[in-house]
């Protein structure tokens, strides 16, 4: 639904608002300066049809616009429950329902960028959504430590990254074995970067993609971009410090333009990857040892 369509439906029957939710996908996330939504969606959740019919205006729209396509769908469950979403992700919405916000990223994008979203939205299948609301998690995932891992283990489409949650998030070792254990220094730098980035996008009315195009452009010397670049470097150093890898020198936060610059970035990323793989192996061995000790 467009905002105008939503407005008409709610003015016609205020209770229609109970089943109309903000809807956001990858394009809005990356292009809108506030990462806001442009659309609404009718959502009956797991209601039975007789219950959904308590909103006659809404069920009529779904019957006209959705049911004809569902009737042709090869999956019997989608034909039978035509008024429900095809993929409902109940575990996700259960995990985030009591959070003030959650972390999201577009699955297909030029840059790997994470941003917070209100938890009361309906998220498109084009997004990966995480039940994290702290800047600590933002700091780790937005760092190039995670990006190096993600770009190695995910696929790509031309120059765009295709983020694979199962391959590059579920296998990624956070600084602490339990990802929920937070590190105050990372919470602080994550909040600094997130706040500064949000203020810059509001001031320039540019979205995440345009902002990161400028950040990665070595020719761009706008003072605000230089300040954001410096914060990204500080964040990378802080995340490296959380792993205990303070001996690694961070590479410039711009796209390499020469063989020497590309080699500098490769050395940086290779060192990170070697240590992440080694960390995973060490933690796996520790878990096996604990299990073995318990058996004895």
mmCIF file of C-alpha atoms in Angstrom:
data_model
loop_
_atom_site.group_PDB
_atom_site.id
_atom_site.type_symbol
_atom_site.label_atom_id
_atom_site.label_comp_id
_atom_site.label_asym_id
_atom_site.label_seq_id
_atom_site.Cartn_x
_atom_site.Cartn_y
_atom_site.Cartn_z
ATOM 1 C CA UNK A 1 0.000 0.000 0.000
ATOM 2 C CA UNK A 2 1.101 3.544 -0.686
ATOM 3 C CA UNK A 3 0.847 6.050 2.174
ATOM 4 C CA UNK A 4 -2.199 7.576 0.480
ATOM 5 C CA UNK A 5 -3.917 4.175 0.221
ATOM 6 C CA UNK A 6 -3.119 3.469 3.853
ATOM 7 C CA UNK A 7 -4.527 6.837 4.876
ATOM 8 C CA UNK A 8 -7.804 6.248 3.006
ATOM 9 C CA UNK A 9 -8.255 2.830 4.598
ATOM 10 C CA UNK A 10 -7.593 4.093 8.126
ATOM 11 C CA UNK A 11 -9.896 7.092 7.722
ATOM 12 C CA UNK A 12 -12.606 4.783 6.430
ATOM 13 C CA UNK A 13 -12.266 2.435 9.410
ATOM 14 C CA UNK A 14 -9.726 3.328 12.129
ATOM 15 C CA UNK A 15 -9.431 -0.314 13.189
ATOM 16 C CA UNK A 16 -7.862 -1.083 9.799
ATOM 17 C CA UNK A 17 -4.670 0.368 11.311
ATOM 18 C CA UNK A 18 -4.441 -2.758 13.479
ATOM 19 C CA UNK A 19 -3.502 -4.828 10.415
ATOM 20 C CA UNK A 20 -1.508 -2.310 8.346
ATOM 21 C CA UNK A 21 2.214 -2.080 9.065
ATOM 22 C CA UNK A 22 5.215 -0.156 7.738
ATOM 23 C CA UNK A 23 7.044 -2.275 5.140
ATOM 24 C CA UNK A 24 10.710 -1.849 4.247
ATOM 25 C CA UNK A 25 13.062 -3.464 1.758
ATOM 26 C CA UNK A 26 16.655 -3.149 0.658
ATOM 27 C CA UNK A 27 16.175 -0.173 -1.639
ATOM 28 C CA UNK A 28 14.599 2.029 1.017
ATOM 29 C CA UNK A 29 17.198 0.953 3.553
ATOM 30 C CA UNK A 30 20.083 2.003 1.314
ATOM 31 C CA UNK A 31 18.660 5.075 -0.419
ATOM 32 C CA UNK A 32 16.433 6.924 2.070
ATOM 33 C CA UNK A 33 18.429 9.404 4.197
ATOM 34 C CA UNK A 34 16.626 8.246 7.340
ATOM 35 C CA UNK A 35 16.380 4.582 6.255
ATOM 36 C CA UNK A 36 12.636 5.091 6.490
ATOM 37 C CA UNK A 37 9.867 3.224 4.731
ATOM 38 C CA UNK A 38 7.859 4.303 1.675
ATOM 39 C CA UNK A 39 5.203 1.574 1.751
ATOM 40 C CA UNK A 40 2.743 -0.185 4.016
ATOM 41 C CA UNK A 41 1.579 -3.787 3.936
ATOM 42 C CA UNK A 42 -1.517 -5.636 5.098
ATOM 43 C CA UNK A 43 -0.511 -8.262 7.622
ATOM 44 C CA UNK A 44 -2.941 -10.814 9.042
ATOM 45 C CA UNK A 45 -0.198 -12.789 10.739
ATOM 46 C CA UNK A 46 -1.315 -16.340 11.455
ATOM 47 C CA UNK A 47 -5.020 -15.523 11.725
ATOM 48 C CA UNK A 48 -7.598 -17.917 10.374
ATOM 49 C CA UNK A 49 -9.631 -16.661 7.427
ATOM 50 C CA UNK A 50 -12.740 -16.131 9.554
ATOM 51 C CA UNK A 51 -10.695 -13.903 11.854
ATOM 52 C CA UNK A 52 -9.092 -11.979 8.976
ATOM 53 C CA UNK A 53 -12.555 -11.273 7.576
ATOM 54 C CA UNK A 54 -13.167 -9.032 10.615
ATOM 55 C CA UNK A 55 -11.288 -6.448 8.511
ATOM 56 C CA UNK A 56 -13.480 -6.590 5.380
ATOM 57 C CA UNK A 57 -11.773 -3.703 3.555
ATOM 58 C CA UNK A 58 -8.375 -5.339 3.924
ATOM 59 C CA UNK A 59 -9.329 -8.928 3.184
ATOM 60 C CA UNK A 60 -11.069 -7.750 0.017
ATOM 61 C CA UNK A 61 -7.844 -6.137 -1.207
ATOM 62 C CA UNK A 62 -5.884 -9.317 -0.488
ATOM 63 C CA UNK A 63 -8.560 -11.451 -2.112
ATOM 64 C CA UNK A 64 -8.395 -9.370 -5.291
ATOM 65 C CA UNK A 65 -4.642 -8.786 -5.486
ATOM 66 C CA UNK A 66 -3.082 -11.848 -3.863
ATOM 67 C CA UNK A 67 -5.422 -14.811 -4.155
ATOM 68 C CA UNK A 68 -5.330 -15.082 -7.994
ATOM 69 C CA UNK A 69 -1.543 -15.525 -7.873
ATOM 70 C CA UNK A 70 -1.693 -17.891 -4.911
ATOM 71 C CA UNK A 71 -4.217 -20.054 -6.734
ATOM 72 C CA UNK A 72 -1.519 -20.709 -9.342
ATOM 73 C CA UNK A 73 1.229 -21.365 -6.785
ATOM 74 C CA UNK A 74 2.669 -24.893 -6.750
ATOM 75 C CA UNK A 75 2.929 -24.981 -2.964
ATOM 76 C CA UNK A 76 -0.320 -26.232 -1.497
ATOM 77 C CA UNK A 77 0.138 -24.365 1.781
ATOM 78 C CA UNK A 78 0.362 -21.040 -0.083
ATOM 79 C CA UNK A 79 -2.845 -21.788 -1.940
ATOM 80 C CA UNK A 80 -4.639 -22.882 1.211
ATOM 81 C CA UNK A 81 -3.551 -19.891 3.330
ATOM 82 C CA UNK A 82 -3.627 -17.260 0.584
ATOM 83 C CA UNK A 83 -4.282 -14.347 3.020
ATOM 84 C CA UNK A 84 -1.044 -15.012 4.958
ATOM 85 C CA UNK A 85 2.511 -14.163 4.002
ATOM 86 C CA UNK A 86 4.262 -16.930 2.092
ATOM 87 C CA UNK A 87 7.232 -16.803 4.471
ATOM 88 C CA UNK A 88 6.342 -15.541 7.934
ATOM 89 C CA UNK A 89 9.676 -15.826 9.829
ATOM 90 C CA UNK A 90 7.944 -16.314 13.199
ATOM 91 C CA UNK A 91 11.216 -16.856 15.079
ATOM 92 C CA UNK A 92 12.528 -13.472 13.947
ATOM 93 C CA UNK A 93 9.463 -11.495 14.995
ATOM 94 C CA UNK A 94 9.304 -13.351 18.299
ATOM 95 C CA UNK A 95 12.977 -12.506 18.934
ATOM 96 C CA UNK A 96 12.604 -8.783 18.244
ATOM 97 C CA UNK A 97 9.099 -8.101 19.570
ATOM 98 C CA UNK A 98 10.317 -6.699 22.918
ATOM 99 C CA UNK A 99 13.372 -4.873 21.537
ATOM 100 C CA UNK A 100 13.399 -1.096 21.012
ATOM 101 C CA UNK A 101 15.086 -1.636 17.651
ATOM 102 C CA UNK A 102 16.903 -4.266 15.608
ATOM 103 C CA UNK A 103 19.856 -4.349 13.224
ATOM 104 C CA UNK A 104 19.381 -4.823 9.470
ATOM 105 C CA UNK A 105 21.348 -4.968 6.239
ATOM 106 C CA UNK A 106 20.411 -5.414 2.611
ATOM 107 C CA UNK A 107 21.236 -8.905 1.324
ATOM 108 C CA UNK A 108 22.317 -7.496 -2.051
ATOM 109 C CA UNK A 109 24.294 -4.262 -2.007
ATOM 110 C CA UNK A 110 27.441 -2.546 -3.197
ATOM 111 C CA UNK A 111 28.605 -1.850 0.347
ATOM 112 C CA UNK A 112 28.098 -3.944 3.479
ATOM 113 C CA UNK A 113 26.194 -1.503 5.682
ATOM 114 C CA UNK A 114 24.272 -2.162 8.889
ATOM 115 C CA UNK A 115 21.643 0.126 10.333
ATOM 116 C CA UNK A 116 19.046 0.050 13.074
ATOM 117 C CA UNK A 117 15.329 -0.267 12.383
ATOM 118 C CA UNK A 118 12.250 -0.049 14.608
ATOM 119 C CA UNK A 119 11.188 -3.560 15.536
ATOM 120 C CA UNK A 120 7.520 -3.020 14.665
ATOM 121 C CA UNK A 121 8.029 -3.080 10.897
ATOM 122 C CA UNK A 122 7.470 -5.839 8.367
ATOM 123 C CA UNK A 123 10.791 -6.647 6.745
ATOM 124 C CA UNK A 124 11.224 -7.657 3.128
ATOM 125 C CA UNK A 125 12.900 -10.927 2.180
ATOM 126 C CA UNK A 126 15.636 -8.694 0.696
ATOM 127 C CA UNK A 127 16.904 -7.856 4.189
ATOM 128 C CA UNK A 128 18.855 -9.715 6.833
ATOM 129 C CA UNK A 129 17.515 -8.737 10.255
ATOM 130 C CA UNK A 130 19.268 -9.406 13.567
ATOM 131 C CA UNK A 131 17.868 -9.379 17.106
ATOM 132 C CA UNK A 132 20.536 -6.901 18.202
ATOM 133 C CA UNK A 133 19.764 -3.430 19.523
ATOM 134 C CA UNK A 134 23.120 -2.395 21.004
ATOM 135 C CA UNK A 135 25.832 -0.373 19.268
ATOM 136 C CA UNK A 136 28.326 -3.071 20.310
ATOM 137 C CA UNK A 137 26.887 -5.424 17.701
ATOM 138 C CA UNK A 138 26.728 -2.626 15.154
ATOM 139 C CA UNK A 139 30.412 -1.893 15.757
ATOM 140 C CA UNK A 140 31.535 -5.481 15.228
ATOM 141 C CA UNK A 141 29.398 -6.146 12.154
ATOM 142 C CA UNK A 142 30.116 -2.759 10.531
ATOM 143 C CA UNK A 143 33.866 -3.225 10.969
ATOM 144 C CA UNK A 144 36.080 -4.432 8.162
ATOM 145 C CA UNK A 145 36.923 -7.430 10.319
ATOM 146 C CA UNK A 146 33.437 -8.752 9.630
ATOM 147 C CA UNK A 147 33.393 -7.389 6.074
ATOM 148 C CA UNK A 148 36.522 -9.340 5.115
ATOM 149 C CA UNK A 149 34.876 -12.516 6.427
ATOM 150 C CA UNK A 150 31.584 -11.749 4.678
ATOM 151 C CA UNK A 151 33.140 -11.011 1.301
ATOM 152 C CA UNK A 152 35.178 -14.216 1.424
ATOM 153 C CA UNK A 153 32.298 -16.502 2.387
ATOM 154 C CA UNK A 154 29.414 -14.858 0.526
ATOM 155 C CA UNK A 155 28.879 -14.699 -3.213
ATOM 156 C CA UNK A 156 28.801 -11.644 -5.426
ATOM 157 C CA UNK A 157 26.760 -10.324 -8.336
ATOM 158 C CA UNK A 158 29.026 -8.198 -10.529
ATOM 159 C CA UNK A 159 30.513 -5.820 -7.943
ATOM 160 C CA UNK A 160 27.683 -6.234 -5.419
ATOM 161 C CA UNK A 161 27.905 -8.385 -2.327
ATOM 162 C CA UNK A 162 25.259 -11.073 -1.770
ATOM 163 C CA UNK A 163 25.296 -11.429 1.997
ATOM 164 C CA UNK A 164 24.697 -15.010 3.126
ATOM 165 C CA UNK A 165 23.575 -15.168 6.751
ATOM 166 C CA UNK A 166 24.227 -18.903 7.091
ATOM 167 C CA UNK A 167 27.694 -18.704 5.537
ATOM 168 C CA UNK A 168 29.140 -15.484 6.906
ATOM 169 C CA UNK A 169 27.148 -14.493 9.990
ATOM 170 C CA UNK A 170 26.448 -17.797 11.713
ATOM 171 C CA UNK A 171 30.110 -18.811 11.257
ATOM 172 C CA UNK A 172 31.583 -15.460 12.284
ATOM 173 C CA UNK A 173 33.440 -15.455 15.629
ATOM 174 C CA UNK A 174 32.622 -12.370 17.695
ATOM 175 C CA UNK A 175 35.375 -11.045 20.000
ATOM 176 C CA UNK A 176 33.734 -12.923 22.885
ATOM 177 C CA UNK A 177 32.619 -16.555 22.418
ATOM 178 C CA UNK A 178 29.108 -15.483 23.412
ATOM 179 C CA UNK A 179 28.010 -12.720 20.971
ATOM 180 C CA UNK A 180 25.731 -11.306 23.666
ATOM 181 C CA UNK A 181 28.698 -10.465 25.915
ATOM 182 C CA UNK A 182 29.284 -6.804 25.204
ATOM 183 C CA UNK A 183 32.480 -4.775 25.319
ATOM 184 C CA UNK A 184 31.971 -1.186 26.571
ATOM 185 C CA UNK A 185 34.675 0.311 24.347
ATOM 186 C CA UNK A 186 32.984 -1.072 21.251
ATOM 187 C CA UNK A 187 29.596 0.139 22.431
ATOM 188 C CA UNK A 188 31.093 3.636 22.717
ATOM 189 C CA UNK A 189 32.792 3.778 19.312
ATOM 190 C CA UNK A 190 29.787 2.149 17.656
ATOM 191 C CA UNK A 191 27.497 4.826 19.081
ATOM 192 C CA UNK A 192 29.884 7.610 18.009
ATOM 193 C CA UNK A 193 30.033 6.379 14.433
ATOM 194 C CA UNK A 194 26.311 5.660 14.199
ATOM 195 C CA UNK A 195 25.377 9.078 15.570
ATOM 196 C CA UNK A 196 27.792 10.914 13.278
ATOM 197 C CA UNK A 197 26.688 8.935 10.233
ATOM 198 C CA UNK A 198 23.028 9.598 10.972
ATOM 199 C CA UNK A 199 23.679 13.336 11.365
ATOM 200 C CA UNK A 200 25.615 13.457 8.080
ATOM 201 C CA UNK A 201 22.869 11.725 6.112
ATOM 202 C CA UNK A 202 20.267 14.051 7.601
ATOM 203 C CA UNK A 203 22.326 17.125 6.733
ATOM 204 C CA UNK A 204 23.093 16.022 3.169
ATOM 205 C CA UNK A 205 19.805 14.205 2.510
ATOM 206 C CA UNK A 206 21.774 11.283 1.124
ATOM 207 C CA UNK A 207 21.246 7.624 1.875
ATOM 208 C CA UNK A 208 23.682 4.944 2.934
ATOM 209 C CA UNK A 209 24.846 3.992 -0.560
ATOM 210 C CA UNK A 210 25.746 7.548 -1.585
ATOM 211 C CA UNK A 211 27.386 8.158 1.779
ATOM 212 C CA UNK A 212 29.596 5.088 1.453
ATOM 213 C CA UNK A 213 30.379 5.876 -2.183
ATOM 214 C CA UNK A 214 31.892 9.105 -0.883
ATOM 215 C CA UNK A 215 33.623 7.382 2.042
ATOM 216 C CA UNK A 216 35.321 4.910 -0.294
ATOM 217 C CA UNK A 217 36.229 7.545 -2.907
ATOM 218 C CA UNK A 218 39.879 8.568 -2.331
ATOM 219 C CA UNK A 219 39.312 11.820 -4.240
ATOM 220 C CA UNK A 220 36.554 12.979 -1.892
ATOM 221 C CA UNK A 221 38.031 15.338 0.690
ATOM 222 C CA UNK A 222 34.849 16.786 2.142
ATOM 223 C CA UNK A 223 35.581 17.512 5.826
ATOM 224 C CA UNK A 224 32.484 15.654 6.988
ATOM 225 C CA UNK A 225 33.482 12.575 4.967
ATOM 226 C CA UNK A 226 37.039 12.767 6.291
ATOM 227 C CA UNK A 227 35.646 12.800 9.831
ATOM 228 C CA UNK A 228 33.469 9.749 9.128
ATOM 229 C CA UNK A 229 36.440 7.947 7.580
ATOM 230 C CA UNK A 230 38.474 8.637 10.684
ATOM 231 C CA UNK A 231 35.676 7.191 12.836
ATOM 232 C CA UNK A 232 35.596 4.057 10.685
ATOM 233 C CA UNK A 233 39.335 3.636 11.173
ATOM 234 C CA UNK A 234 38.897 4.137 14.925
ATOM 235 C CA UNK A 235 36.156 1.520 14.893
ATOM 236 C CA UNK A 236 38.361 -0.987 13.045
ATOM 237 C CA UNK A 237 41.172 -0.404 15.539
ATOM 238 C CA UNK A 238 38.801 -0.811 18.479
ATOM 239 C CA UNK A 239 37.410 -4.095 17.109
ATOM 240 C CA UNK A 240 40.929 -5.392 16.464
ATOM 241 C CA UNK A 241 41.780 -4.422 20.037
ATOM 242 C CA UNK A 242 38.787 -6.377 21.328
ATOM 243 C CA UNK A 243 40.229 -9.484 19.682
ATOM 244 C CA UNK A 244 43.679 -8.670 21.104
ATOM 245 C CA UNK A 245 45.116 -8.011 17.640
ATOM 246 C CA UNK A 246 46.563 -4.576 18.229
ATOM 247 C CA UNK A 247 49.630 -5.465 16.166
ATOM 248 C CA UNK A 248 47.648 -5.227 12.923
ATOM 249 C CA UNK A 249 47.823 -1.905 11.101
ATOM 250 C CA UNK A 250 44.492 -0.912 9.550
ATOM 251 C CA UNK A 251 44.401 -0.245 5.816
ATOM 252 C CA UNK A 252 43.070 3.064 4.426
ATOM 253 C CA UNK A 253 39.285 3.269 4.305
ATOM 254 C CA UNK A 254 39.153 4.040 0.589
ATOM 255 C CA UNK A 255 39.007 1.938 -2.567
ATOM 256 C CA UNK A 256 42.574 1.039 -3.655
ATOM 257 C CA UNK A 257 43.685 2.805 -6.821
ATOM 258 C CA UNK A 258 47.124 1.292 -7.413
ATOM 259 C CA UNK A 259 48.727 -2.158 -7.160
ATOM 260 C CA UNK A 260 50.528 -1.067 -4.000
ATOM 261 C CA UNK A 261 47.278 0.088 -2.377
ATOM 262 C CA UNK A 262 45.524 -3.126 -3.380
ATOM 263 C CA UNK A 263 48.374 -5.136 -1.887
ATOM 264 C CA UNK A 264 48.125 -3.185 1.390
ATOM 265 C CA UNK A 265 44.423 -4.006 1.632
ATOM 266 C CA UNK A 266 45.027 -7.669 0.743
ATOM 267 C CA UNK A 267 47.650 -8.018 3.487
ATOM 268 C CA UNK A 268 45.271 -6.452 6.004
ATOM 269 C CA UNK A 269 42.339 -8.692 5.012
ATOM 270 C CA UNK A 270 44.449 -11.873 4.763
ATOM 271 C CA UNK A 271 45.808 -11.331 8.265
ATOM 272 C CA UNK A 272 42.277 -10.847 9.615
ATOM 273 C CA UNK A 273 40.974 -13.961 7.853
ATOM 274 C CA UNK A 274 43.837 -16.137 9.059
ATOM 275 C CA UNK A 275 43.194 -15.099 12.651
ATOM 276 C CA UNK A 276 39.417 -15.501 12.420
ATOM 277 C CA UNK A 277 39.782 -19.042 11.057
ATOM 278 C CA UNK A 278 42.309 -19.840 13.777
ATOM 279 C CA UNK A 279 39.989 -18.395 16.431
ATOM 280 C CA UNK A 280 37.113 -20.550 15.214
ATOM 281 C CA UNK A 281 39.344 -23.634 15.335
ATOM 282 C CA UNK A 282 40.505 -22.831 18.873
ATOM 283 C CA UNK A 283 36.982 -22.290 20.135
ATOM 284 C CA UNK A 284 35.794 -25.512 18.489
ATOM 285 C CA UNK A 285 38.613 -27.416 20.194
ATOM 286 C CA UNK A 286 37.721 -25.827 23.544
ATOM 287 C CA UNK A 287 34.087 -26.899 23.137
ATOM 288 C CA UNK A 288 35.112 -30.465 22.303
ATOM 289 C CA UNK A 289 37.373 -30.532 25.347
ATOM 290 C CA UNK A 290 34.564 -29.299 27.611
ATOM 291 C CA UNK A 291 32.203 -31.922 26.242
ATOM 292 C CA UNK A 292 34.824 -34.611 26.740
ATOM 293 C CA UNK A 293 35.482 -33.474 30.303
ATOM 294 C CA UNK A 294 31.771 -33.572 31.020
ATOM 295 C CA UNK A 295 31.503 -37.136 29.731
ATOM 296 C CA UNK A 296 34.249 -38.224 32.101
#
